[in-house]
Structures are given as C-alpha cells and as structure tokens.
Amino acid sequence: MRVVILGSGRGSNAEAILQAQAAGRLGRAQVVRILSDQPGAGILALGARFGVPAQFVDPAPFKTKLEGEGEGRFIAAVREAAPDLVVLAGFMRVLKPGFLGAFAGKIINLHPSLLPAFPGLDGIGQAFRAGVKETGCTVHEVTLAVDAGRIIEQARVPLLPDDTVESLAARVHAAEHRLLPAVIARLSGVEN
Ligand code: GAR
C-alpha cells in the first residue's frame, strides 16, 4: 500500500509513521513521498533521514485553502507517486473538490480532538478552554465538509487536574503518534 504524506509543520506524526515503518509496524504500508505547502517545514527534513523523496509544492495563490493552480500542482505531485492512501498529518489547508475528486476515498486526516467536538484550528486549546473531562485525537476520512468525514478511529486522553495546555498537548500528541501508524497498518490489512 503506497502512502503519500502531506504536512505543513514539524512533522512529528510523519516521523512516527516512518519510525513505525522502520520497526516493521506499518503493515503492508510504505511511505513513498512527503509533500509540504511550507518550504521550511520540519516535515521535509524527514525525507533525507528516512530515505523518502520529500518536496515543497507551491500552494499559491490561496493562503488557507488548496484551490486553483496550487491545487493542480499538488494533484500532479501526488499522482506521480501513485498512492493508495493519502495521509494528511498536520496539513493545514482546506481541500476542495478538485483534489478530493482526484483521490476519492483515499484521503485520511488526523485531528487533535474527539470529533465531532472541536473541529477546525487549535483543537487542543479549544478542548482545554472548554474545560472538558477528556479529549483525544481522531483519524477520519476527508470530505468537503471540514473535519466531518467518517470517523475511522479515535484515542481518548483524559484532562488532569493540574494540566496546562502544554501538558495536555504533549499527551494528545503522544496519543496521535500511536494512533495514526496503527490505523495505517490496519488499512493495509495488518493488525498490530
Ligand atoms: C497534529 O496535532 C495534528 O492533529 C494537527 O496538526 C498537528 C501536526 O503536528 N492537525 C490539525 O490540527 C488539522 N486540523 P506534526 O506536524 O508534528 O505532525
């Protein structure tokens, strides 16, 4: 199962996926390309470390969505890698019908809350400020409605009495790093 990872940030989840692969815990899945909309993103540095082609793709002209010429460039770059699965690991752009249609049924996203609670930006901060007793993370199918596609799997993270938003974030991220590789392995047909 050929996997392409898209991300905009430091890439800790992409790193967790690549480490799982190196440890033989990614089932039949293999990461074949890493793409980012941010030229300086940490996620791109993982390519050299793990021997996977990694590349910045210009997302212009829009700032928060992938549409128009930038969308066309992303469709071409992803297509070139012939993926069976496209994993959004901190890809901070809203996808539009062109990209979704090109890879229909193949795109999954990681979100740092128990969807449908706290969609959109800063899912961890939203949950912390709402004072919920537990939050977590979600892997779901990507559809036109943002953060609303079918939920594949979630991991729960309790809030502790002395939590700060930073300590909570650290535990949510740790849960993400376990959940996302496990879901990819399962989608490839292998249970860890
Ligand atoms: C992760 O916490 C992921 O859930 C979140 O971005 C972070 C990426 O971290 N995604 C979203 O908020 C999507 N709406 P990483 O670059 O270290 O993997």
Coordinates of N, CA and C and ligand atoms in Angstrom, one line a residue:
M1 N 0.8 -1.2 0.0 CA 0.0 0.0 0.0 C 0.9 1.2 0.0
R2 N 0.8 2.0 -1.1 CA 1.7 3.2 -1.2 C 1.1 4.4 -0.5
V3 N 1.9 5.0 0.3 CA 1.4 6.1 1.1 C 2.1 7.4 0.8
V4 N 1.3 8.5 0.6 CA 1.9 9.8 0.5 C 1.4 10.6 1.7
I5 N 2.4 11.3 2.3 CA 2.1 12.1 3.5 C 2.1 13.6 3.1
L6 N 1.1 14.3 3.5 CA 1.1 15.8 3.3 C 1.1 16.5 4.7
G7 N 2.0 17.4 4.9 CA 2.0 18.1 6.1 C 2.6 19.5 5.9
S8 N 2.3 20.4 6.9 CA 2.7 21.8 6.9 C 3.6 22.2 8.0
G9 N 3.9 21.3 9.0 CA 4.6 21.7 10.2 C 5.8 20.9 10.5
R10 N 6.0 20.6 11.8 CA 7.2 20.0 12.3 C 7.3 18.5 11.8
G11 N 6.1 17.9 11.6 CA 6.2 16.5 11.1 C 6.4 15.4 12.1
S12 N 6.0 15.7 13.4 CA 6.2 14.6 14.4 C 5.3 13.4 14.1
N13 N 4.1 13.6 13.5 CA 3.3 12.4 13.1 C 3.9 11.7 11.9
A14 N 4.4 12.4 11.0 CA 5.1 11.8 9.8 C 6.2 11.0 10.3
E15 N 7.0 11.5 11.3 CA 8.1 10.8 11.9 C 7.6 9.5 12.6
A16 N 6.5 9.6 13.3 CA 6.0 8.4 14.0 C 5.6 7.3 13.0
I17 N 5.1 7.8 11.8 CA 4.8 6.8 10.8 C 6.0 6.2 10.2
L18 N 7.0 7.0 9.9 CA 8.3 6.5 9.4 C 9.0 5.6 10.3
Q19 N 9.0 5.9 11.6 CA 9.6 5.1 12.6 C 8.9 3.7 12.7
A20 N 7.5 3.8 12.7 CA 6.8 2.5 12.7 C 7.2 1.6 11.5
Q21 N 7.3 2.3 10.3 CA 7.7 1.5 9.1 C 9.1 0.9 9.3
A22 N 10.0 1.7 9.9 CA 11.4 1.2 10.1 C 11.4 0.0 11.1
A23 N 10.4 0.0 12.0 CA 10.3 -1.0 13.0 C 9.5 -2.2 12.6
G24 N 9.0 -2.1 11.4 CA 8.1 -3.2 10.9 C 6.7 -3.2 11.4
R25 N 6.2 -2.0 11.9 CA 4.9 -1.9 12.5 C 3.9 -1.1 11.6
L26 N 4.2 -1.1 10.3 CA 3.3 -0.3 9.5 C 2.5 -1.2 8.5
G27 N 2.5 -2.5 8.8 CA 1.8 -3.5 8.0 C 2.4 -3.5 6.6
R28 N 1.5 -3.5 5.6 CA 2.0 -3.6 4.2 C 2.1 -2.2 3.6
A29 N 2.0 -1.2 4.5 CA 2.1 0.2 4.0 C 3.6 0.7 3.9
Q30 N 3.8 1.5 2.9 CA 5.1 2.0 2.6 C 5.0 3.5 2.2
V31 N 5.7 4.4 3.0 CA 5.7 5.8 2.6 C 6.5 6.0 1.4
V32 N 5.9 6.6 0.3 CA 6.7 6.7 -0.9 C 7.0 8.2 -1.2
R33 N 6.3 9.1 -0.5 CA 6.6 10.6 -0.8 C 6.1 11.4 0.4
I34 N 6.8 12.5 0.6 CA 6.3 13.5 1.6 C 6.2 14.8 0.9
L35 N 5.1 15.5 1.0 CA 4.9 16.8 0.3 C 4.4 17.8 1.3
S36 N 4.9 19.1 1.2 CA 4.6 20.1 2.1 C 4.2 21.4 1.3
D37 N 3.3 22.2 1.9 CA 3.0 23.5 1.3 C 3.8 24.6 1.9
Q38 N 4.8 24.2 2.8 CA 5.6 25.2 3.5 C 7.1 24.9 3.2
P39 N 7.8 25.8 2.5 CA 9.1 25.4 2.1 C 10.1 25.1 3.2
G40 N 9.9 25.7 4.4 CA 10.8 25.4 5.5 C 10.3 24.4 6.5
A41 N 9.3 23.7 6.2 CA 8.7 22.8 7.2 C 9.6 21.7 7.7
G42 N 9.6 21.4 9.0 CA 10.4 20.3 9.5 C 10.1 19.0 8.9
I43 N 8.8 18.8 8.4 CA 8.4 17.5 7.9 C 9.3 17.2 6.6
L44 N 9.8 18.2 5.9 CA 10.6 17.9 4.7 C 11.9 17.4 5.0
A45 N 12.5 17.7 6.2 CA 13.8 17.2 6.6 C 13.7 15.7 6.9
L46 N 12.5 15.2 7.1 CA 12.4 13.7 7.4 C 12.8 12.9 6.2
G47 N 12.6 13.5 5.0 CA 12.9 12.8 3.8 C 14.3 12.2 3.7
A48 N 15.3 13.1 4.0 CA 16.7 12.6 4.0 C 17.0 11.6 5.1
R49 N 16.4 11.8 6.2 CA 16.6 10.9 7.4 C 16.1 9.5 7.1
F50 N 15.0 9.4 6.4 CA 14.4 8.1 6.2 C 14.4 7.6 4.8
G51 N 15.1 8.4 3.9 CA 15.3 7.9 2.6 C 14.0 7.9 1.8
V52 N 13.2 9.0 2.0 CA 11.9 9.1 1.2 C 11.9 10.4 0.5
P53 N 11.6 10.5 -0.8 CA 11.6 11.7 -1.5 C 10.6 12.7 -0.8
A54 N 11.1 13.9 -0.5 CA 10.3 14.9 0.1 C 10.5 16.2 -0.6
Q55 N 9.3 16.9 -0.8 CA 9.3 18.0 -1.7 C 8.3 19.1 -1.3
F56 N 8.8 20.4 -1.4 CA 7.8 21.5 -1.3 C 7.0 21.6 -2.6
V57 N 5.8 21.8 -2.5 CA 4.9 22.1 -3.6 C 4.2 23.5 -3.4
D58 N 4.4 24.4 -4.3 CA 3.9 25.7 -4.2 C 2.3 25.7 -4.2
P59 N 1.7 26.1 -3.1 CA 0.3 26.1 -3.0 C -0.4 27.3 -3.5
A60 N 0.3 28.3 -4.0 CA -0.3 29.6 -4.3 C -1.5 29.4 -5.4
P61 N -2.4 30.2 -5.4 CA -2.5 31.6 -4.9 C -3.2 31.8 -3.5
F62 N -3.7 30.8 -2.9 CA -4.5 31.0 -1.7 C -3.7 30.7 -0.4
K63 N -4.2 31.3 0.7 CA -3.5 31.1 2.0 C -3.9 30.0 2.8
T64 N -5.2 29.7 2.8 CA -5.8 28.7 3.7 C -6.5 27.5 3.0
K65 N -6.6 27.6 1.7 CA -7.3 26.5 1.0 C -6.4 26.1 -0.1
L66 N -6.6 24.9 -0.6 CA -5.9 24.4 -1.8 C -6.8 24.4 -3.0
E67 N -6.7 25.4 -3.8 CA -7.6 25.5 -5.0 C -6.8 26.2 -6.1
G68 N -7.3 26.1 -7.3 CA -6.7 26.8 -8.4 C -5.3 26.1 -8.8
E69 N -4.3 27.0 -9.2 CA -3.1 26.5 -9.7 C -2.3 25.6 -8.6
G70 N -2.3 26.0 -7.4 CA -1.7 25.3 -6.3 C -2.3 23.9 -6.2
E71 N -3.6 23.8 -6.3 CA -4.3 22.5 -6.2 C -3.8 21.6 -7.4
G72 N -3.7 22.2 -8.5 CA -3.3 21.5 -9.7 C -1.8 20.9 -9.5
R73 N -1.0 21.7 -8.9 CA 0.4 21.3 -8.7 C 0.4 20.1 -7.7
F74 N -0.4 20.2 -6.6 CA -0.5 19.2 -5.6 C -1.1 17.9 -6.3
I75 N -2.1 18.0 -7.1 CA -2.7 16.8 -7.7 C -1.6 16.1 -8.5
A76 N -0.8 16.9 -9.3 CA 0.2 16.3 -10.2 C 1.3 15.6 -9.3
A77 N 1.7 16.3 -8.2 CA 2.8 15.7 -7.4 C 2.3 14.4 -6.7
V78 N 1.1 14.4 -6.2 CA 0.6 13.2 -5.5 C 0.4 12.1 -6.5
R79 N -0.2 12.4 -7.7 CA -0.4 11.4 -8.7 C 0.9 10.7 -9.2
E80 N 1.9 11.5 -9.3 CA 3.2 11.0 -9.7 C 3.7 9.9 -8.8
A81 N 3.3 9.9 -7.5 CA 3.7 8.9 -6.5 C 2.7 7.7 -6.5
A82 N 1.6 7.8 -7.3 CA 0.7 6.7 -7.4 C 0.2 6.1 -6.1
P83 N -0.3 6.9 -5.2 CA -0.6 6.4 -3.8 C -1.9 5.6 -3.8
D84 N -1.9 4.7 -2.8 CA -3.2 4.0 -2.5 C -3.9 4.7 -1.3
L85 N -3.0 5.5 -0.6 CA -3.5 6.2 0.6 C -2.8 7.6 0.7
V86 N -3.6 8.6 0.9 CA -3.0 10.0 1.1 C -3.3 10.3 2.6
V87 N -2.2 10.6 3.4 CA -2.4 10.9 4.8 C -2.1 12.3 5.0
L88 N -3.1 13.0 5.6 CA -2.9 14.4 6.0 C -2.4 14.4 7.4
A89 N -1.1 14.8 7.7 CA -0.6 14.8 9.0 C -0.1 16.2 9.3
G90 N -1.1 17.0 9.8 CA -0.8 18.4 10.0 C -0.8 19.2 8.8
F91 N -1.6 18.9 7.8 CA -1.7 19.7 6.5 C -2.8 20.7 6.7
M92 N -2.3 22.0 6.9 CA -3.2 23.0 7.4 C -3.9 23.8 6.3
R93 N -4.5 23.0 5.3 CA -5.2 23.7 4.2 C -6.5 22.9 4.0
V94 N -7.5 23.7 3.7 CA -8.8 23.1 3.4 C -8.8 22.5 1.9
L95 N -9.1 21.3 1.8 CA -9.1 20.7 0.4 C -10.5 20.9 -0.3
K96 N -10.4 21.0 -1.6 CA -11.5 21.4 -2.4 C -11.8 20.2 -3.4
P97 N -13.0 20.3 -4.1 CA -13.4 19.2 -4.9 C -12.4 18.6 -5.9
G98 N -11.5 19.5 -6.4 CA -10.6 19.0 -7.4 C -9.6 17.9 -6.8
F99 N -9.0 18.3 -5.7 CA -8.1 17.3 -5.0 C -8.9 16.1 -4.5
L100 N -10.0 16.4 -3.8 CA -10.8 15.3 -3.2 C -11.2 14.3 -4.3
G101 N -11.6 14.9 -5.5 CA -12.1 14.0 -6.6 C -11.0 13.2 -7.2
A102 N -9.8 13.8 -7.2 CA -8.6 13.1 -7.8 C -8.2 11.9 -7.0
F103 N -8.5 11.9 -5.7 CA -8.1 10.8 -4.8 C -9.2 10.4 -3.9
A104 N -10.4 10.3 -4.6 CA -11.6 10.0 -3.9 C -11.5 8.7 -3.1
G105 N -11.9 8.7 -1.8 CA -11.9 7.6 -0.9 C -10.6 7.1 -0.4
K106 N -9.5 7.9 -0.7 CA -8.2 7.5 -0.4 C -7.5 8.5 0.6
I107 N -8.2 9.5 1.1 CA -7.6 10.5 1.9 C -8.1 10.4 3.3
I108 N -7.1 10.4 4.3 CA -7.4 10.4 5.7 C -6.7 11.6 6.3
N109 N -7.3 12.0 7.4 CA -6.8 13.2 8.2 C -6.7 12.8 9.7
L110 N -5.7 13.4 10.3 CA -5.5 13.3 11.8 C -6.0 14.6 12.4
H111 N -6.8 14.6 13.4 CA -7.3 15.8 14.0 C -7.1 15.7 15.5
P112 N -6.6 16.8 16.2 CA -6.3 16.7 17.6 C -7.5 16.9 18.6
S113 N -8.6 16.3 18.3 CA -9.7 16.3 19.3 C -10.6 15.1 19.0
L114 N -11.6 14.9 19.9 CA -12.5 13.8 19.7 C -13.7 14.4 18.8
L115 N -13.5 14.3 17.5 CA -14.5 14.8 16.6 C -15.8 14.0 16.9
P116 N -17.0 14.6 16.8 CA -17.2 16.0 16.1 C -16.9 17.2 17.1
A117 N -16.4 16.9 18.3 CA -16.1 18.1 19.1 C -14.9 18.8 18.7
F118 N -14.9 20.1 18.7 CA -13.7 20.9 18.5 C -13.0 20.7 17.1
P119 N -13.8 20.9 16.0 CA -13.2 20.9 14.7 C -12.5 22.2 14.4
G120 N -11.8 22.2 13.3 CA -11.1 23.5 12.9 C -9.7 23.6 13.6
L121 N -9.3 24.9 13.7 CA -8.0 25.2 14.3 C -7.9 25.0 15.8
D122 N -6.7 24.6 16.2 CA -6.4 24.5 17.7 C -7.4 23.7 18.5
G123 N -7.5 22.4 18.0 CA -8.5 21.5 18.7 C -8.1 21.3 20.1
I124 N -6.8 21.3 20.4 CA -6.3 21.0 21.8 C -6.7 22.2 22.7
G125 N -6.4 23.4 22.2 CA -6.7 24.6 23.0 C -8.2 24.8 23.2
Q126 N -8.9 24.5 22.2 CA -10.4 24.6 22.3 C -10.9 23.7 23.4
A127 N -10.4 22.4 23.4 CA -10.9 21.5 24.4 C -10.4 21.9 25.8
F128 N -9.2 22.4 25.9 CA -8.7 22.9 27.2 C -9.5 24.0 27.8
R129 N -9.8 25.0 26.9 CA -10.6 26.2 27.4 C -12.0 25.8 27.7
A130 N -12.5 24.8 27.0 CA -13.9 24.4 27.3 C -14.0 23.6 28.6
G131 N -12.9 23.2 29.2 CA -12.9 22.5 30.5 C -13.5 21.1 30.4
V132 N -13.4 20.4 29.3 CA -13.9 19.1 29.2 C -13.1 18.1 30.1
K133 N -13.7 17.0 30.4 CA -13.0 16.0 31.2 C -12.1 15.1 30.4
E134 N -12.4 15.0 29.1 CA -11.5 14.2 28.3 C -11.5 14.8 26.8
T135 N -10.4 14.6 26.2 CA -10.3 15.0 24.8 C -9.6 13.8 24.1
G136 N -8.8 14.1 23.0 CA -8.1 13.0 22.3 C -7.8 13.3 20.9
C137 N -7.8 12.3 20.1 CA -7.5 12.6 18.7 C -8.3 11.6 17.8
T138 N -8.4 12.0 16.5 CA -9.3 11.3 15.6 C -8.6 11.1 14.3
V139 N -8.7 9.9 13.7 CA -8.4 9.7 12.3 C -9.7 9.5 11.5
H140 N -9.9 10.3 10.5 CA -11.2 10.3 9.7 C -11.0 10.4 8.2
E141 N -12.0 10.0 7.5 CA -12.0 10.2 6.0 C -12.2 11.7 5.7
V142 N -11.5 12.1 4.7 CA -11.6 13.5 4.3 C -12.7 13.7 3.3
T143 N -13.6 14.7 3.6 CA -14.7 15.0 2.7 C -14.8 16.6 2.6
L144 N -15.7 17.1 1.8 CA -15.7 18.5 1.6 C -16.0 19.3 2.8
A145 N -16.9 18.7 3.7 CA -17.2 19.3 5.0 C -16.0 19.1 5.9
V146 N -15.4 20.2 6.4 CA -14.2 20.2 7.1 C -14.3 19.4 8.4
D147 N -13.4 18.4 8.6 CA -13.3 17.6 9.9 C -14.6 16.9 10.1
A148 N -15.4 16.5 9.1 CA -16.7 15.9 9.3 C -16.8 14.6 8.6
G149 N -15.8 14.0 8.0 CA -15.9 12.7 7.3 C -16.0 11.6 8.3
R150 N -16.3 10.4 7.8 CA -16.5 9.2 8.6 C -15.3 9.0 9.5
I151 N -15.6 8.8 10.8 CA -14.5 8.6 11.8 C -14.0 7.1 11.7
I152 N -12.7 7.0 11.5 CA -12.1 5.6 11.4 C -11.7 5.1 12.8
E153 N -11.0 5.9 13.5 CA -10.7 5.6 14.9 C -10.3 6.8 15.7
Q154 N -10.5 6.6 17.1 CA -10.2 7.7 18.0 C -9.4 7.2 19.2
A155 N -8.6 8.0 19.8 CA -7.9 7.7 21.0 C -8.3 8.7 22.1
R156 N -8.6 8.3 23.3 CA -9.0 9.2 24.3 C -7.9 9.6 25.2
V157 N -7.9 10.9 25.6 CA -6.9 11.4 26.5 C -7.6 12.2 27.6
P158 N -7.5 11.8 28.9 CA -8.2 12.5 30.0 C -7.5 13.8 30.3
L159 N -8.2 14.8 30.7 CA -7.6 16.0 31.3 C -7.3 15.8 32.7
L160 N -6.1 16.2 33.2 CA -5.7 16.0 34.6 C -5.9 17.3 35.3
P161 N -6.1 17.3 36.6 CA -6.4 18.5 37.4 C -5.4 19.6 37.2
D162 N -4.1 19.2 37.2 CA -3.1 20.2 37.1 C -2.6 20.5 35.6
D163 N -3.4 20.0 34.7 CA -3.0 20.2 33.3 C -2.8 21.7 32.9
T164 N -1.8 21.9 32.1 CA -1.7 23.2 31.3 C -2.0 22.8 29.9
V165 N -2.2 23.8 29.0 CA -2.5 23.5 27.6 C -1.3 22.8 27.1
E166 N -0.1 23.1 27.6 CA 1.2 22.4 27.1 C 1.2 21.0 27.5
S167 N 0.9 20.7 28.8 CA 1.0 19.3 29.2 C -0.1 18.4 28.5
L168 N -1.3 19.1 28.3 CA -2.3 18.4 27.6 C -1.9 18.1 26.2
A169 N -1.3 19.1 25.5 CA -0.9 18.9 24.1 C 0.1 17.8 24.0
A170 N 1.0 17.7 25.0 CA 2.1 16.6 24.9 C 1.4 15.3 24.9
R171 N 0.4 15.1 25.8 CA -0.3 13.8 25.8 C -1.1 13.5 24.6
V172 N -1.8 14.6 24.1 CA -2.6 14.4 22.8 C -1.6 14.0 21.7
H173 N -0.5 14.6 21.6 CA 0.5 14.3 20.6 C 1.0 12.9 20.7
A174 N 1.3 12.5 21.9 CA 1.7 11.1 22.2 C 0.7 10.1 21.7
A175 N -0.6 10.4 22.0 CA -1.7 9.5 21.5 C -1.8 9.5 20.0
E176 N -1.6 10.7 19.4 CA -1.6 10.7 17.9 C -0.5 9.9 17.3
H177 N 0.7 9.9 18.0 CA 1.8 9.2 17.4 C 1.6 7.7 17.5
R178 N 0.8 7.2 18.4 CA 0.4 5.8 18.4 C -0.7 5.5 17.5
L179 N -1.7 6.4 17.4 CA -3.0 6.1 16.7 C -2.7 6.0 15.2
L180 N -2.1 7.1 14.6 CA -2.0 7.2 13.2 C -1.3 6.0 12.5
P181 N -0.1 5.6 13.0 CA 0.6 4.5 12.4 C -0.3 3.2 12.5
A182 N -0.9 3.0 13.7 CA -1.8 1.8 13.9 C -2.9 1.8 12.9
V183 N -3.5 2.9 12.6 CA -4.6 3.0 11.6 C -4.1 2.7 10.2
I184 N -3.0 3.2 9.9 CA -2.4 3.0 8.6 C -2.1 1.5 8.4
A185 N -1.5 0.9 9.4 CA -1.2 -0.6 9.3 C -2.5 -1.4 9.1
R186 N -3.5 -1.0 9.9 CA -4.8 -1.7 9.8 C -5.4 -1.5 8.4
L187 N -5.3 -0.3 7.8 CA -5.9 0.0 6.5 C -5.1 -0.9 5.4
S188 N -3.9 -1.2 5.7 CA -3.1 -2.0 4.8 C -3.4 -3.5 5.0
G189 N -4.3 -3.8 5.9 CA -4.7 -5.2 6.1 C -4.0 -5.9 7.2
V190 N -3.2 -5.2 8.0 CA -2.4 -5.9 9.0 C -2.7 -5.3 10.4
E191 N -3.1 -6.1 11.3 CA -3.4 -5.7 12.7 C -2.1 -5.8 13.5
N192 N -1.7 -4.8 14.3 CA -0.5 -4.9 15.1 C -0.8 -5.6 16.4
Ligands
GAR1 C1 -1.2 17.4 14.9 O1 -1.5 17.6 16.2 C2 -2.5 17.2 14.1 O2 -3.5 16.6 14.8 C3 -2.8 18.7 13.8 O3 -1.6 19.3 13.5 C4 -0.6 18.7 14.2 C5 0.6 18.3 13.3 O4 1.7 18.1 14.1 N1 -3.8 18.8 12.7 C6 -4.8 19.6 12.6 O5 -5.0 20.4 13.5 C7 -5.6 19.5 11.4 N2 -6.8 20.4 11.5 P1 3.0 17.4 13.4 O6 3.4 18.4 12.2 O7 4.1 17.4 14.5 O8 2.7 16.1 12.9

